[in-house]
Coordinates of C-alpha atoms in Angstrom, one line a residue:
X1 CA 14.4 -14.7 -4.1
X2 CA 11.8 -15.1 -0.6
X3 CA 8.6 -15.9 -1.8
X4 CA 5.9 -13.4 -0.5
X5 CA 3.4 -16.2 0.5
X6 CA 4.5 -17.7 4.6
X7 CA 4.9 -21.9 4.7
X8 CA 2.2 -24.2 4.1
X9 CA 1.6 -24.1 8.0
X10 CA 1.9 -20.9 8.8
X11 CA -0.4 -19.7 5.9
X12 CA -3.1 -22.3 7.2
X13 CA -2.2 -20.8 10.7
X14 CA -2.9 -16.9 8.8
X15 CA -6.4 -18.8 7.1
X16 CA -7.8 -20.2 10.0
X17 CA -7.2 -17.3 12.1
X18 CA -8.4 -14.8 9.3
X19 CA -11.9 -16.3 9.3
X20 CA -12.1 -16.9 13.2
X21 CA -11.5 -12.8 13.0
X22 CA -13.4 -11.9 9.9
X23 CA -16.7 -13.7 11.3
X24 CA -16.7 -11.3 14.4
X25 CA -19.3 -9.0 13.8
X26 CA -18.0 -5.6 14.1
X27 CA -19.2 -2.0 12.6
X28 CA -18.7 -3.4 9.2
X29 CA -20.8 -6.6 10.2
X30 CA -23.8 -5.0 11.7
X31 CA -23.4 -2.5 8.7
X32 CA -24.2 -5.2 6.1
X33 CA -26.3 -6.6 7.8
X34 CA -28.7 -3.4 8.4
X35 CA -28.7 -3.0 5.2
X36 CA -29.8 -6.2 3.7
X37 CA -32.7 -6.3 6.4
X38 CA -33.8 -2.9 5.5
X39 CA -33.1 -2.6 1.7
X40 CA -32.7 -6.5 0.7
X41 CA -30.0 -8.8 -1.1
X42 CA -29.2 -6.2 -3.5
X43 CA -28.1 -3.5 -1.1
X44 CA -26.4 -6.0 0.8
X45 CA -24.6 -7.2 -1.8
X46 CA -23.8 -3.8 -2.4
X47 CA -22.4 -3.0 1.1
X48 CA -20.2 -6.2 1.1
X49 CA -18.5 -4.4 -2.3
X50 CA -18.1 -1.2 -0.5
X51 CA -16.4 -2.6 2.6
X52 CA -14.5 -4.9 1.5
X53 CA -12.6 -1.7 -1.2
X54 CA -12.4 0.5 2.5
X55 CA -10.7 -2.5 4.0
X56 CA -8.2 -2.8 1.0
X57 CA -7.7 0.9 1.6
X58 CA -7.2 0.2 4.8
X59 CA -4.3 -2.6 4.1
X60 CA -2.7 -0.1 1.6
X61 CA -2.6 2.0 4.3
X62 CA -0.7 -0.2 6.7
X63 CA 1.8 -0.9 4.5
X64 CA 2.8 2.6 3.4
X65 CA 2.8 3.0 7.1
X66 CA -0.5 4.9 7.7
X67 CA -0.6 2.3 11.1
X68 CA 2.6 3.8 12.0
X69 CA 1.4 7.1 12.5
X70 CA -1.8 6.3 13.8
X71 CA 0.2 4.6 16.2
X72 CA 2.4 7.0 17.3
X73 CA -0.2 10.2 16.9
X74 CA -3.3 9.8 18.1
X75 CA -4.2 13.2 17.1
X76 CA -4.7 10.9 13.2
X77 CA -6.2 8.2 15.1
X78 CA -8.9 9.9 16.9
X79 CA -9.8 12.5 14.1
X80 CA -10.2 9.4 11.4
X81 CA -12.2 7.5 14.7
X82 CA -14.8 10.3 14.9
X83 CA -15.4 11.2 11.5
X84 CA -16.3 7.8 11.6
X85 CA -18.8 8.0 14.9
X86 CA -20.0 10.7 13.1
X87 CA -20.6 8.9 9.4
X88 CA -22.4 6.3 11.5
X89 CA -24.4 8.6 13.8
X90 CA -25.6 10.4 10.3
X91 CA -26.3 7.0 8.5
X92 CA -29.0 6.3 12.2
X93 CA -30.5 10.0 12.2
X94 CA -30.9 9.4 8.0
X95 CA -33.0 5.4 9.1
X96 CA -35.0 7.2 11.5
X97 CA -35.9 10.4 10.0
X98 CA -37.6 7.9 7.2
X99 CA -41.0 9.3 6.2
X100 CA -43.7 7.3 8.4
X101 CA -46.4 4.9 5.8
X102 CA -49.5 5.9 5.4
X103 CA -52.3 4.0 6.2
X104 CA -52.8 1.5 3.5
X105 CA -49.3 2.0 2.6
X106 CA -46.4 -0.3 3.0
X107 CA -43.8 0.9 5.4
X108 CA -40.5 2.5 3.0
X109 CA -37.0 1.0 3.5
X110 CA -35.4 2.3 6.2
X111 CA -32.7 4.3 4.2
X112 CA -35.0 4.5 1.7
X113 CA -35.3 3.0 -2.4
X114 CA -31.9 1.1 -2.8
X115 CA -29.6 2.6 -4.7
X116 CA -26.2 0.5 -5.3
X117 CA -23.9 3.3 -5.8
X118 CA -25.1 5.0 -2.6
X119 CA -24.7 2.2 -0.5
X120 CA -21.8 1.3 -2.2
X121 CA -20.6 4.5 -0.9
X122 CA -21.7 4.2 2.3
X123 CA -19.8 0.6 2.7
X124 CA -16.4 2.0 1.5
X125 CA -17.2 5.4 4.0
X126 CA -18.0 2.9 7.4
X127 CA -15.0 0.6 6.5
X128 CA -12.3 3.4 5.3
X129 CA -13.1 5.8 7.9
X130 CA -12.0 3.1 11.0
X131 CA -8.7 3.3 11.9
X132 CA -8.3 0.5 14.3
X133 CA -8.1 -1.6 10.5
X134 CA -5.4 -0.1 9.4
X135 CA -3.3 -0.6 13.4
X136 CA -4.8 -4.2 13.2
X137 CA -3.0 -4.8 10.1
X138 CA -0.1 -3.4 10.8
X139 CA -0.4 -5.3 14.2
X140 CA -1.5 -9.1 12.7
X141 CA 0.2 -9.4 9.5
X142 CA 3.8 -9.8 10.4
X143 CA 3.1 -12.4 12.5
X144 CA 3.0 -14.5 9.2
X145 CA 5.5 -12.5 7.2
X146 CA 9.4 -13.1 6.0
X147 CA 11.6 -10.0 7.0
X148 CA 13.9 -11.3 4.3
X149 CA 11.3 -10.8 1.6
X150 CA 9.3 -7.0 0.6
X151 CA 7.4 -6.1 3.7
X152 CA 4.8 -3.9 1.5
X153 CA 4.3 -6.7 -0.4
X154 CA 3.8 -8.8 1.6
X155 CA 1.1 -7.1 3.3
X156 CA -0.9 -6.4 0.5
X157 CA -1.1 -9.2 -0.6
X158 CA -1.7 -10.9 3.4
X159 CA -4.2 -8.1 3.9
X160 CA -5.8 -8.9 0.1
X161 CA -6.7 -12.4 1.1
X162 CA -8.0 -10.7 4.7
X163 CA -10.4 -8.9 3.0
X164 CA -11.3 -11.2 0.8
X165 CA -12.0 -13.8 3.6
X166 CA -13.8 -11.3 5.1
X167 CA -16.2 -10.5 2.3
X168 CA -17.1 -13.9 2.1
X169 CA -17.8 -14.0 5.5
X170 CA -19.9 -10.7 5.0
X171 CA -21.8 -12.5 1.8
X172 CA -23.0 -15.2 4.1
X173 CA -24.5 -12.7 6.4
X174 CA -26.1 -11.2 3.2
X175 CA -27.8 -14.6 2.3
X176 CA -28.8 -15.4 5.9
X177 CA -30.2 -11.5 6.3
X178 CA -32.2 -12.1 3.1
X179 CA -33.4 -15.2 4.0
X180 CA -35.2 -14.1 7.7
X181 CA -35.9 -10.8 5.8
X182 CA -39.4 -12.0 4.3
X183 CA -40.0 -13.2 7.6
X184 CA -39.6 -10.6 9.1
X185 CA -41.0 -8.1 7.4
X186 CA -44.7 -10.1 7.9
X187 CA -44.2 -9.4 11.4
X188 CA -47.5 -6.6 12.0
X189 CA -45.8 -3.0 12.3
X190 CA -42.4 -4.4 11.1
X191 CA -41.6 -1.5 9.0
X192 CA -41.6 0.9 12.0
X193 CA -40.1 -1.2 14.3
X194 CA -36.9 -2.4 11.5
X195 CA -36.5 1.6 11.5
X196 CA -36.3 2.0 14.8
X197 CA -33.5 -0.7 15.0
X198 CA -31.7 0.4 12.4
X199 CA -31.3 3.7 13.4
X200 CA -30.9 2.4 16.9
X201 CA -28.4 -0.1 15.9
X202 CA -26.2 2.9 13.6
X203 CA -26.3 5.3 16.5
X204 CA -25.6 2.9 19.3
X205 CA -22.8 1.9 17.1
X206 CA -21.1 5.7 16.2
X207 CA -21.5 5.8 19.9
X208 CA -19.5 2.7 20.7
X209 CA -17.0 3.5 17.8
X210 CA -16.7 7.4 19.9
X211 CA -15.7 5.6 22.9
X212 CA -13.8 2.4 22.1
X213 CA -9.9 2.8 22.8
X214 CA -9.9 -0.9 21.1
X215 CA -8.1 -2.3 18.6
X216 CA -9.9 -4.5 16.4
X217 CA -10.4 -5.3 12.6
X218 CA -14.3 -5.7 11.6

């Protein structure tokens, strides 16, 4: 029975390639960083979990042929892409509309009080509504698969490994951002400025996602 994992040299190449791709900033990384800086480490951890589940959903979609549909149907790809872009813009507007702090009061977080369930949901939607991720899996994973073994089983296994690596790199971003957050918070006017930076990041990311024709994992 063919092994579902590639040979050791090919597996090492897959792990290094996955690490290099996962650590490159993209929509998921920006989402995780923004949530962490705005609402703290707990929010960052919840966002990492949501993004990981969304990416796993895309890996599953690639395994069952969803990526092939996106590749041949520009309409299907566009619908999902613009839905994801609209959601990012919605998050930016939500951050922009956060209430201004009253004199003598601390600024409210850009997204309001941190609610792990809502943050998890937002991260899941941001990652899942990125059809470029499914297409990335469909293009990247076959390079490390054995034609004699089950394509679905191999793509699910390798996809899960990639998602795990991406989650680890996202956690590194969370810990780095949470370590910097207190220093940023002590800066005068940091609360109001952070709200505008957060809103600009999400709205800009949504516009960039809508206009982008390229294909990337994160």
